[in-house]
mmCIF file of C-alpha atoms in Angstrom:
data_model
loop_
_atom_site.group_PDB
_atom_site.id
_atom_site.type_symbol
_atom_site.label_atom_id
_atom_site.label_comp_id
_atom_site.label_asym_id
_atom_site.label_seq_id
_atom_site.Cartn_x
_atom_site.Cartn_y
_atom_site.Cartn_z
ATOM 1 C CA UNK A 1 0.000 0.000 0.000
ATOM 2 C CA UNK A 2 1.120 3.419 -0.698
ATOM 3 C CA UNK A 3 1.912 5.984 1.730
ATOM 4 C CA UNK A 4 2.839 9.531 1.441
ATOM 5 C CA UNK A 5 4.617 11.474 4.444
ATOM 6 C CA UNK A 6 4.401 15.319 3.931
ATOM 7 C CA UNK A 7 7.378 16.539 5.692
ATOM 8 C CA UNK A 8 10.449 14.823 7.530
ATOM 9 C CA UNK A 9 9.370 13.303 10.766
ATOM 10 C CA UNK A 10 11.837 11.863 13.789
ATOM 11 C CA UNK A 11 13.303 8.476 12.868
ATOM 12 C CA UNK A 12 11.176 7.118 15.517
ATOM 13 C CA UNK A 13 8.034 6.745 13.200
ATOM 14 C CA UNK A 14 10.341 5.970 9.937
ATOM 15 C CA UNK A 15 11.760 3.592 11.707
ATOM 16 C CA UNK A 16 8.230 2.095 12.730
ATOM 17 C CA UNK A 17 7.107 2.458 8.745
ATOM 18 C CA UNK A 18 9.698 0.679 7.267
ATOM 19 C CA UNK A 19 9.758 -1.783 9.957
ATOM 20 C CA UNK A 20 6.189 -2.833 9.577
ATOM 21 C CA UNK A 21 6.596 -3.766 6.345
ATOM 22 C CA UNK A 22 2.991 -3.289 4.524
ATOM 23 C CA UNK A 23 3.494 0.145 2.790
ATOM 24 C CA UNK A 24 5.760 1.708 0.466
ATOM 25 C CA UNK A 25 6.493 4.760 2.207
ATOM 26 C CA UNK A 26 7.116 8.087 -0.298
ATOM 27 C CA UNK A 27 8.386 11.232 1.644
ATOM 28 C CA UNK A 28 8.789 14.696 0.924
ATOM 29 C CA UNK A 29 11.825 14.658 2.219
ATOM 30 C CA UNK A 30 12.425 18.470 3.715
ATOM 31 C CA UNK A 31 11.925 20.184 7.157
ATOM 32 C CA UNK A 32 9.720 22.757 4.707
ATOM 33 C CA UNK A 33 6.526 22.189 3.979
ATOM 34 C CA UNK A 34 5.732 20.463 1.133
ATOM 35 C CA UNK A 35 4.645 22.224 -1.890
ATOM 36 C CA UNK A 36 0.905 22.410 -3.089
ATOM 37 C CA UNK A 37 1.739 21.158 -6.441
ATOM 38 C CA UNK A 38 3.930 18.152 -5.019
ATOM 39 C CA UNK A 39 1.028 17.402 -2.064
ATOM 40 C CA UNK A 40 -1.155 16.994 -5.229
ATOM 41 C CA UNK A 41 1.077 15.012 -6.690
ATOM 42 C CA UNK A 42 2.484 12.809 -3.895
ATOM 43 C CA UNK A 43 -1.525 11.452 -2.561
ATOM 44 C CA UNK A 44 -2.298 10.434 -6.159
ATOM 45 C CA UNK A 45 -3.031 7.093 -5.587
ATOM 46 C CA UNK A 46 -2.139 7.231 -1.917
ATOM 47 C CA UNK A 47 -4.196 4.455 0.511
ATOM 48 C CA UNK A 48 -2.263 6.305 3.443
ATOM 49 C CA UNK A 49 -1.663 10.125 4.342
ATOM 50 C CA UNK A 50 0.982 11.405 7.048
ATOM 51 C CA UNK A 51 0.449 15.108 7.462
ATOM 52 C CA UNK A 52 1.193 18.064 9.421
ATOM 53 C CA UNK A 53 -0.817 20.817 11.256
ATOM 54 C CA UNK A 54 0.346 22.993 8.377
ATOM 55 C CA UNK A 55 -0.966 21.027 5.641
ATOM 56 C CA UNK A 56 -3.915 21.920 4.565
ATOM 57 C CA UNK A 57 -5.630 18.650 3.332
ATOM 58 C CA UNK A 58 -9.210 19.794 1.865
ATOM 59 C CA UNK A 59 -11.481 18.429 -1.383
ATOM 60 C CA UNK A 60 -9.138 19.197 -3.413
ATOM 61 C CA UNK A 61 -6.486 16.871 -1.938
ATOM 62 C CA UNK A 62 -8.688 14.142 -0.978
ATOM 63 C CA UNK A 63 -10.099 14.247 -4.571
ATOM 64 C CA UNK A 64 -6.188 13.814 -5.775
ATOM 65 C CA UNK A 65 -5.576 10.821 -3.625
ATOM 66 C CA UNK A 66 -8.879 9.376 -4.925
ATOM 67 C CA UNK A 67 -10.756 6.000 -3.834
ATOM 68 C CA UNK A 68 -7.721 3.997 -2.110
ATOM 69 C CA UNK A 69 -7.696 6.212 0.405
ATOM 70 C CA UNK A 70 -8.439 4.607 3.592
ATOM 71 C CA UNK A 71 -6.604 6.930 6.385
ATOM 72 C CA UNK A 72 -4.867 10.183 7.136
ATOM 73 C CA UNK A 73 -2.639 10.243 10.603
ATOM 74 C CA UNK A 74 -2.265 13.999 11.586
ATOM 75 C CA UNK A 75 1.304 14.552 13.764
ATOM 76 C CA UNK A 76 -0.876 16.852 15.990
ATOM 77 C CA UNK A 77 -3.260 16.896 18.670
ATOM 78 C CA UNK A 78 -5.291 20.033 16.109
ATOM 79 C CA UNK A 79 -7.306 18.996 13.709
ATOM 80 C CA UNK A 80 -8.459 22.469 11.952
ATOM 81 C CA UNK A 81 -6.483 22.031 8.846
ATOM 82 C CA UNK A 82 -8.343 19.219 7.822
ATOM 83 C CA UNK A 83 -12.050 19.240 5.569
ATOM 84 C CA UNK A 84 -13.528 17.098 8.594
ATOM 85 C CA UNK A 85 -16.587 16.812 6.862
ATOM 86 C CA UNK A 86 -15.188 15.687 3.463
ATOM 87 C CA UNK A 87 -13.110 13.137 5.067
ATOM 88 C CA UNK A 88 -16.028 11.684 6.828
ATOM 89 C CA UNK A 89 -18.311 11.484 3.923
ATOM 90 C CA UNK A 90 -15.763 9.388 2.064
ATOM 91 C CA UNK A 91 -15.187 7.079 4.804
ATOM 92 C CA UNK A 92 -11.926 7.774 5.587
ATOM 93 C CA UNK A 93 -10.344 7.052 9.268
ATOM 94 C CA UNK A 94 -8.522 10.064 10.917
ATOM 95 C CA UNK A 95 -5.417 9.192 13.236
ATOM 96 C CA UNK A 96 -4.158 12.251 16.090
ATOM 97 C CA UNK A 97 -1.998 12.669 18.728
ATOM 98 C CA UNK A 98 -3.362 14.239 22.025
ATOM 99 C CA UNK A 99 -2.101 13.566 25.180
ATOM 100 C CA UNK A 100 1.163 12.723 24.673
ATOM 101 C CA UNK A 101 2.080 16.513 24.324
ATOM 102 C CA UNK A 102 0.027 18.057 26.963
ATOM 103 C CA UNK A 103 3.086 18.304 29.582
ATOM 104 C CA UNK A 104 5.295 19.625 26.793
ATOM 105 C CA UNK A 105 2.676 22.151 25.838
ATOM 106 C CA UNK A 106 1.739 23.254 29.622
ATOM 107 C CA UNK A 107 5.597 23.533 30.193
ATOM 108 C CA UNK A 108 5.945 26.164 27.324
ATOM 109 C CA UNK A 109 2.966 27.876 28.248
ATOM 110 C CA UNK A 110 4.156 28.610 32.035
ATOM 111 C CA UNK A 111 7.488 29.362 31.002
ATOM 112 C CA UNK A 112 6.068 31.537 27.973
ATOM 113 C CA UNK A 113 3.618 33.258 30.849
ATOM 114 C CA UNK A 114 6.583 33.772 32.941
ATOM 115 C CA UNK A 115 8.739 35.328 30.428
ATOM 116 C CA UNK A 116 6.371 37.560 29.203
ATOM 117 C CA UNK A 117 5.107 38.790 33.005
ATOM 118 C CA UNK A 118 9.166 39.678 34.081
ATOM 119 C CA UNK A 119 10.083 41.241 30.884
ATOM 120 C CA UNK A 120 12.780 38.208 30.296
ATOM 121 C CA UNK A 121 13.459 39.079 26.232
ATOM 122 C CA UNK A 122 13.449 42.893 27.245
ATOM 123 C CA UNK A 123 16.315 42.095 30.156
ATOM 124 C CA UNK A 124 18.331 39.960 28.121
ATOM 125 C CA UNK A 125 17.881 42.712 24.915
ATOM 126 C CA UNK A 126 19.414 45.417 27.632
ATOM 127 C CA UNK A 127 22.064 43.178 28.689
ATOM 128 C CA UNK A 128 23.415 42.573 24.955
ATOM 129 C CA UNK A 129 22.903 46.249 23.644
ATOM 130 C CA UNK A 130 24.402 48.274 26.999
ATOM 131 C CA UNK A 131 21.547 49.270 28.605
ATOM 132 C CA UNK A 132 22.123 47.786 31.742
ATOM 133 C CA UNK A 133 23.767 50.624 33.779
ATOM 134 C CA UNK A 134 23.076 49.929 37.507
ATOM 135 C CA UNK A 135 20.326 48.461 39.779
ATOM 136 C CA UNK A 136 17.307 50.716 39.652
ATOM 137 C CA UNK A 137 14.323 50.205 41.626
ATOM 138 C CA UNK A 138 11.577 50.437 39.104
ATOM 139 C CA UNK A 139 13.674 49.144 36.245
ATOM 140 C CA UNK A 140 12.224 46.028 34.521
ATOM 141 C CA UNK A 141 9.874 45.714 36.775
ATOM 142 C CA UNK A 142 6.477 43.172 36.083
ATOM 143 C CA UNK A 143 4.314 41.038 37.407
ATOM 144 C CA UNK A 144 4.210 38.066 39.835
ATOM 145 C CA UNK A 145 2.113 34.806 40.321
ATOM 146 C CA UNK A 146 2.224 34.496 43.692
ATOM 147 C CA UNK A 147 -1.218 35.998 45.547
ATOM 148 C CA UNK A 148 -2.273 36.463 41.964
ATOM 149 C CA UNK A 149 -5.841 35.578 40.310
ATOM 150 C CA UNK A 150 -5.375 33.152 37.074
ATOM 151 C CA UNK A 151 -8.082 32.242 34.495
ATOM 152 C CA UNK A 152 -7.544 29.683 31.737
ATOM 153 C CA UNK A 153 -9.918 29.583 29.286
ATOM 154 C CA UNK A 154 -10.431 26.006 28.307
ATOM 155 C CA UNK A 155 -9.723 23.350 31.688
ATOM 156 C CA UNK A 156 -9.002 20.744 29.357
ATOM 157 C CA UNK A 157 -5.830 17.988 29.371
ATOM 158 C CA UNK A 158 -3.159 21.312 28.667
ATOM 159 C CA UNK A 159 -5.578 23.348 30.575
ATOM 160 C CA UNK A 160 -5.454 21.501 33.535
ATOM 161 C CA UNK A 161 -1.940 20.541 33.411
ATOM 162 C CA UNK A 162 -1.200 24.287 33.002
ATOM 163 C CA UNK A 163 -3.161 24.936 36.302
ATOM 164 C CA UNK A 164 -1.165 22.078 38.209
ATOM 165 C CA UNK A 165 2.196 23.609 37.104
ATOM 166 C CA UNK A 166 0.668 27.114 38.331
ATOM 167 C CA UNK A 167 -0.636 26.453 41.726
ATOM 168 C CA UNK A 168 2.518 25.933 43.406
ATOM 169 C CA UNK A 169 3.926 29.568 42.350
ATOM 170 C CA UNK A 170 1.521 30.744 45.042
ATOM 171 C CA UNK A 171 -1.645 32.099 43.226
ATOM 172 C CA UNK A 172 -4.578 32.753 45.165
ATOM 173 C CA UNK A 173 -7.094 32.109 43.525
ATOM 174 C CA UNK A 174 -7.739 30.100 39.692
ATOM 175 C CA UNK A 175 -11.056 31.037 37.637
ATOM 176 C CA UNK A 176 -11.437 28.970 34.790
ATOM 177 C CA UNK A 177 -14.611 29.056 31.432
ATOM 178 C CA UNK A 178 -15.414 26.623 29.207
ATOM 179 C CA UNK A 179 -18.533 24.571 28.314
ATOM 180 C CA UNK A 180 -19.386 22.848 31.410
ATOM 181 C CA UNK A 181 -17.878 22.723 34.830
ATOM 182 C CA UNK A 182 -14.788 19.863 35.121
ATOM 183 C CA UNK A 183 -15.619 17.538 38.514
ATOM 184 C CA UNK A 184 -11.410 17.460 38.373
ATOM 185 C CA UNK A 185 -11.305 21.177 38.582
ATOM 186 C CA UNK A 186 -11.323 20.451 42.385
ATOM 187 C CA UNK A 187 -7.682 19.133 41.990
ATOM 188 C CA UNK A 188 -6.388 22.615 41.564
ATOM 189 C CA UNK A 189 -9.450 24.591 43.615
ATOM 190 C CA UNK A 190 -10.469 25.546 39.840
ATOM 191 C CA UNK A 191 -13.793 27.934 40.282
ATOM 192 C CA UNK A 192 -16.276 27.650 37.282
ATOM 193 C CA UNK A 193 -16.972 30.913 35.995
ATOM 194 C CA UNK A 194 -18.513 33.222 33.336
ATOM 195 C CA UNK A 195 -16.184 34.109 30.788
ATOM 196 C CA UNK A 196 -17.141 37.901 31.454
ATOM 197 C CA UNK A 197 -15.936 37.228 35.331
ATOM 198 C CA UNK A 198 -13.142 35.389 34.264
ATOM 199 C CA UNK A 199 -11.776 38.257 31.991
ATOM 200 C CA UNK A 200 -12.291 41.215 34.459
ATOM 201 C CA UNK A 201 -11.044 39.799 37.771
ATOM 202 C CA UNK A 202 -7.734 37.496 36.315
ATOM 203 C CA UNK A 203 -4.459 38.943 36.700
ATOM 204 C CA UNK A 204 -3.494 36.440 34.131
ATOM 205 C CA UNK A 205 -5.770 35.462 31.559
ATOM 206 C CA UNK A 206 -4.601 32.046 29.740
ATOM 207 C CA UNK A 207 -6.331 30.553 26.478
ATOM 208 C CA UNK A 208 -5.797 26.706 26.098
ATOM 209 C CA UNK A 209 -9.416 26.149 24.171
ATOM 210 C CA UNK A 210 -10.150 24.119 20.985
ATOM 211 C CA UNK A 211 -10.538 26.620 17.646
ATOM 212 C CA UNK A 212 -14.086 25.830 17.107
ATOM 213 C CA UNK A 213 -16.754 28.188 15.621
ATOM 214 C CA UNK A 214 -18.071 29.616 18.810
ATOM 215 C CA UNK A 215 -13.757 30.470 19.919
ATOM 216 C CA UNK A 216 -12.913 32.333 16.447
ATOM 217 C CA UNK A 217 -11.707 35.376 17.054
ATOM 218 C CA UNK A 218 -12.715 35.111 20.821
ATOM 219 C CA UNK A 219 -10.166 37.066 22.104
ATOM 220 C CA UNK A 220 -11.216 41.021 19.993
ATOM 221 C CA UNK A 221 -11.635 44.237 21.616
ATOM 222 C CA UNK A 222 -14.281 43.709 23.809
ATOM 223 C CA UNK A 223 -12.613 40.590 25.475
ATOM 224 C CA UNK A 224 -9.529 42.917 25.959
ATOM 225 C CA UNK A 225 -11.665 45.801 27.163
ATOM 226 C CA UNK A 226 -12.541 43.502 30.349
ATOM 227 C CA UNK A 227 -9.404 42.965 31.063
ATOM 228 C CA UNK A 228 -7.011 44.891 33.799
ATOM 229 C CA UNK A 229 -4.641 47.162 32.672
ATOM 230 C CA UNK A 230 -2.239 45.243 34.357
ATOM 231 C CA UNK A 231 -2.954 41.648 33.499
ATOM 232 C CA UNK A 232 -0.647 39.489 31.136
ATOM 233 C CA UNK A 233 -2.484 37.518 28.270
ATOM 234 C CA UNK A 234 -1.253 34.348 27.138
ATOM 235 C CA UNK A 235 -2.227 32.022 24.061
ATOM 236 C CA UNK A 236 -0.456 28.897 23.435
ATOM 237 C CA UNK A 237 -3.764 27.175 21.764
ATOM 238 C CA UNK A 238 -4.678 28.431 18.160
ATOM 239 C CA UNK A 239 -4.019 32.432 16.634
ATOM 240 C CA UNK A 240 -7.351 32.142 14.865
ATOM 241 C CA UNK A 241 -8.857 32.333 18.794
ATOM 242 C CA UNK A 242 -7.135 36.067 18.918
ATOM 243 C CA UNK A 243 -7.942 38.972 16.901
ATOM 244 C CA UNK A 244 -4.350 40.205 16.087
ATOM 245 C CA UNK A 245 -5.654 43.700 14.907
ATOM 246 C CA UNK A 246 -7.583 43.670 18.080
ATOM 247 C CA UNK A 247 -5.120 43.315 20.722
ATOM 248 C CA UNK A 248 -2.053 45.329 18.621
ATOM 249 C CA UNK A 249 -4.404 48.030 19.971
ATOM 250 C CA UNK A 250 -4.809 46.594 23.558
ATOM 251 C CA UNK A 251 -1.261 46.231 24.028
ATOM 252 C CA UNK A 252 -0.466 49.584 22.606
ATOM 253 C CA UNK A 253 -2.615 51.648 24.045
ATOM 254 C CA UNK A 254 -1.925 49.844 27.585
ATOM 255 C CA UNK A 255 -5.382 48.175 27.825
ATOM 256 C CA UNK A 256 -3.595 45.294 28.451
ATOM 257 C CA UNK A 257 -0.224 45.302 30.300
ATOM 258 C CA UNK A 258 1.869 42.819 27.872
ATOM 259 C CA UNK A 259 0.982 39.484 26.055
ATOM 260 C CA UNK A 260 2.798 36.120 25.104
ATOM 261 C CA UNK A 261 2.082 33.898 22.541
ATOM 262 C CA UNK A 262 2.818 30.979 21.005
ATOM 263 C CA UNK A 263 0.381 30.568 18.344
ATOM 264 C CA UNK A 264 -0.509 33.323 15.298
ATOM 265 C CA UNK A 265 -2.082 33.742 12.483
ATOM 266 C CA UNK A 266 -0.939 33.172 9.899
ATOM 267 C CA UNK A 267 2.507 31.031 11.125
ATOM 268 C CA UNK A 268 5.116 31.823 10.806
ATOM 269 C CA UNK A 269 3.780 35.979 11.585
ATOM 270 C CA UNK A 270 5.243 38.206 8.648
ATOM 271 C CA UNK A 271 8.648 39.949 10.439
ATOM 272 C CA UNK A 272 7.012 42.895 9.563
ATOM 273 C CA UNK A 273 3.922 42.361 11.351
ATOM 274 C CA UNK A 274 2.970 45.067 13.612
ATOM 275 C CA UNK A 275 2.627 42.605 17.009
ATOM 276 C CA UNK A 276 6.549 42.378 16.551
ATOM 277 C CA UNK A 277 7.428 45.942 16.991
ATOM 278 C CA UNK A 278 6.066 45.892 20.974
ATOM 279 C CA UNK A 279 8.446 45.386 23.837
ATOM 280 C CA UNK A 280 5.391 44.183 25.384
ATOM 281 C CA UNK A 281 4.871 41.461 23.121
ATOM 282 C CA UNK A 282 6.070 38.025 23.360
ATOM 283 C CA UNK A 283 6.082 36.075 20.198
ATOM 284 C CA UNK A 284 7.217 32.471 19.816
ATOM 285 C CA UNK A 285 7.448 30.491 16.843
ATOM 286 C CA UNK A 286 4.658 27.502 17.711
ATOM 287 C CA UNK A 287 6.956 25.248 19.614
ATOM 288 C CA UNK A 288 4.713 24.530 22.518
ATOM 289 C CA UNK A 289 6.038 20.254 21.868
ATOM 290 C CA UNK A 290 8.615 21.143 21.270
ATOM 291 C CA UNK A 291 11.169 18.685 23.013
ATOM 292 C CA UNK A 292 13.538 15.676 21.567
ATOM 293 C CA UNK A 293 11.054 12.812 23.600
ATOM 294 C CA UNK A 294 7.464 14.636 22.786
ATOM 295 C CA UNK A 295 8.458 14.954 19.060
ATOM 296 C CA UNK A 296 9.486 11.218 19.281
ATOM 297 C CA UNK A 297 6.588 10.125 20.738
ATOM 298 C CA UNK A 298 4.504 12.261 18.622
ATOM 299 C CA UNK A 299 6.180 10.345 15.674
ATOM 300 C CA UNK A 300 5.283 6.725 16.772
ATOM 301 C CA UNK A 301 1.874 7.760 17.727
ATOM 302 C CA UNK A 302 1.313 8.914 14.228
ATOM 303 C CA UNK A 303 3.197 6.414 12.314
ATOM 304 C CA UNK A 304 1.240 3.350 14.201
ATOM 305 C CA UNK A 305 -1.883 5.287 13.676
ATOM 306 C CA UNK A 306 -1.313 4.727 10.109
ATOM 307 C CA UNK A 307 -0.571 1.572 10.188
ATOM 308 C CA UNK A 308 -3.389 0.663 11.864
ATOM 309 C CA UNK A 309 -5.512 2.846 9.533
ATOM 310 C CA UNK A 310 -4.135 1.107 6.501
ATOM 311 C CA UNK A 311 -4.635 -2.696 7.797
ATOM 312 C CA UNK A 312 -8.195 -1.785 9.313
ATOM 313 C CA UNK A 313 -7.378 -2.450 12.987
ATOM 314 C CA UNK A 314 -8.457 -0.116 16.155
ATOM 315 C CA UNK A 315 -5.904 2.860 16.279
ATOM 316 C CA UNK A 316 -3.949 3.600 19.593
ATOM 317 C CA UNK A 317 -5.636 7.134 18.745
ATOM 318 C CA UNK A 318 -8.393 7.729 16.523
ATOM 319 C CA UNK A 319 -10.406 10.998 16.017
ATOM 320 C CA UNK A 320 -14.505 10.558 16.374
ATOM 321 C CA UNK A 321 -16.568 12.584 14.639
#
């Protein structure tokens, strides 16, 4: 059976592939994405599909890979990129990877959170370029977790883990929104609120939700109009849940005291986009699982969804929909 892989992947899931020994594996064989013209080219005929969150697999690529299509194993726990409904209506079985990133992910996020609320990039910038002249009381100065209020929008897996790795720094209290109230909240004293209450009272507003419909462009000028002037926003789930436009002004015009994220739209954000010209600002470039053993993992997850895909056997992680 024929298999096309969309990008270079960690030997750990090429290794599984070639072990296996029921697919001809064909690769685009870069740490770029692939072209649109060789993605077109690459599924004709395919029975399997290895992709990436930056692939955008829609009709028109399903259409190219045509009837032997039986599965497509995403290397992310996001499934936006995909034509969910198209897929489903030609019967073809959808492979993820959740879990196995969540610490990864809530790691980032705290150390992204805690970067962006002590001005790390900005002391590190002043270091380099001279500006550090002496110790001055009110130089640098920003904001701490401990005694601090904390809302995450979103208590799922990477919400919750988030809140675990939180708690400990001290804060008082931890507000979190979402669709229904989470019996493990209790774990972490997590108080089910409005999203309204959550925004005005946090002193650090966090956004680990799903993009979905109802979370598109969640985050706009009202949201940030809630908000302190002094809390610290942080998004390490999807850019599409921010309006960019929205809170360039927020940050700007000190609505907002400063913001980190990990996500944008689009990736990677245009060097001349106007997010990147704030000291305030905190950009990184989506690397949330980021690390040597998530990647790895990530990698075997995928490549033995696939497999399982292709030979028609339950999948150690299959998407329902």
């Amino acid at each position: 059976m024929k298999v096309f892989i969309t990008r270079r992947i960690p030997q750990e899931g090429m290794k599984i592939l070639s072990q296996a020994g029921v697919c001809k594996v064909s690769l685009w064989d870069s740490d770029e994405p692939v072209p649109r013209a060789e993605l077109l080219k690459g599924v004709e005929g395919a029975h399997g599909l290895l992709c990436l969150l930056s692939d955008k697999i829609d009709t028109e690529v399903l259409e190219a890979a045509g009837p032997n299509l039986k599965v497509i194993s995403t290397l992310s726990v996001g499934f936006d990129h995909m034509a969910m409904d198209e897929i489903k209506k030609r019967g073809v079985r959808v492979g993820y990877t959740p879990d196995v990133l969540t610490d990864a992910t809530a790691e980032l996020t705290v150390a992204l959170l805690l970067a962006t609320a002590r001005r790390l990039p900005e002391g590190v910038v002043e270091v380099k370029n001279g500006g550090w002249s002496t110790w001055k009381p009110l130089w640098l100065c920003g904001y701490g977790l401990s005694g601090s209020t904390v809302g995450v929008i979103g208590l799922g897996r990477i919400g919750m883990a988030i809140a675990r790795r939180l708690k400990p720094f001290g804060v008082k209290r931890l507000l979190y929104s979402g669709r229904t109230a989470k019996s493990y909240a209790a774990e972490v004293e997590g108080e089910y609120v409005p999203l309204d209450m959550l925004v005005s009272e946090s002193d650090f507003v966090v956004v680990s939700c799903a993009l979905t419909p109802e979370t598109q462009g969640l985050c706009n000028k009202d949201f940030f109009s809630k908000m302190k002037n002094t809390a610290v926003f942080i998004n390490t789930s999807r850019g599409a849940v921010v309006n960019q436009e929205d809170l360039y002004q927020a940050l700007s015009s000190g609505q907002i005291a400063c913001a980190g994220l990990d996500v944008t739209t689009p990736e990677p954000l245009p060097t001349d986009h106007p997010l990147l010209t704030l000291k305030n600002c905190v950009v990184l470039p989506h690397i949330g699982s980021a690390t040597y053993s998530t990647r790895g993992i990530m990698a075997e997850l995928s490549a033995n969804n696939l497999l399982a895909g292709l030979q028609g056997t339950d999948m150690p992680s299959e998407l329902k929909f």
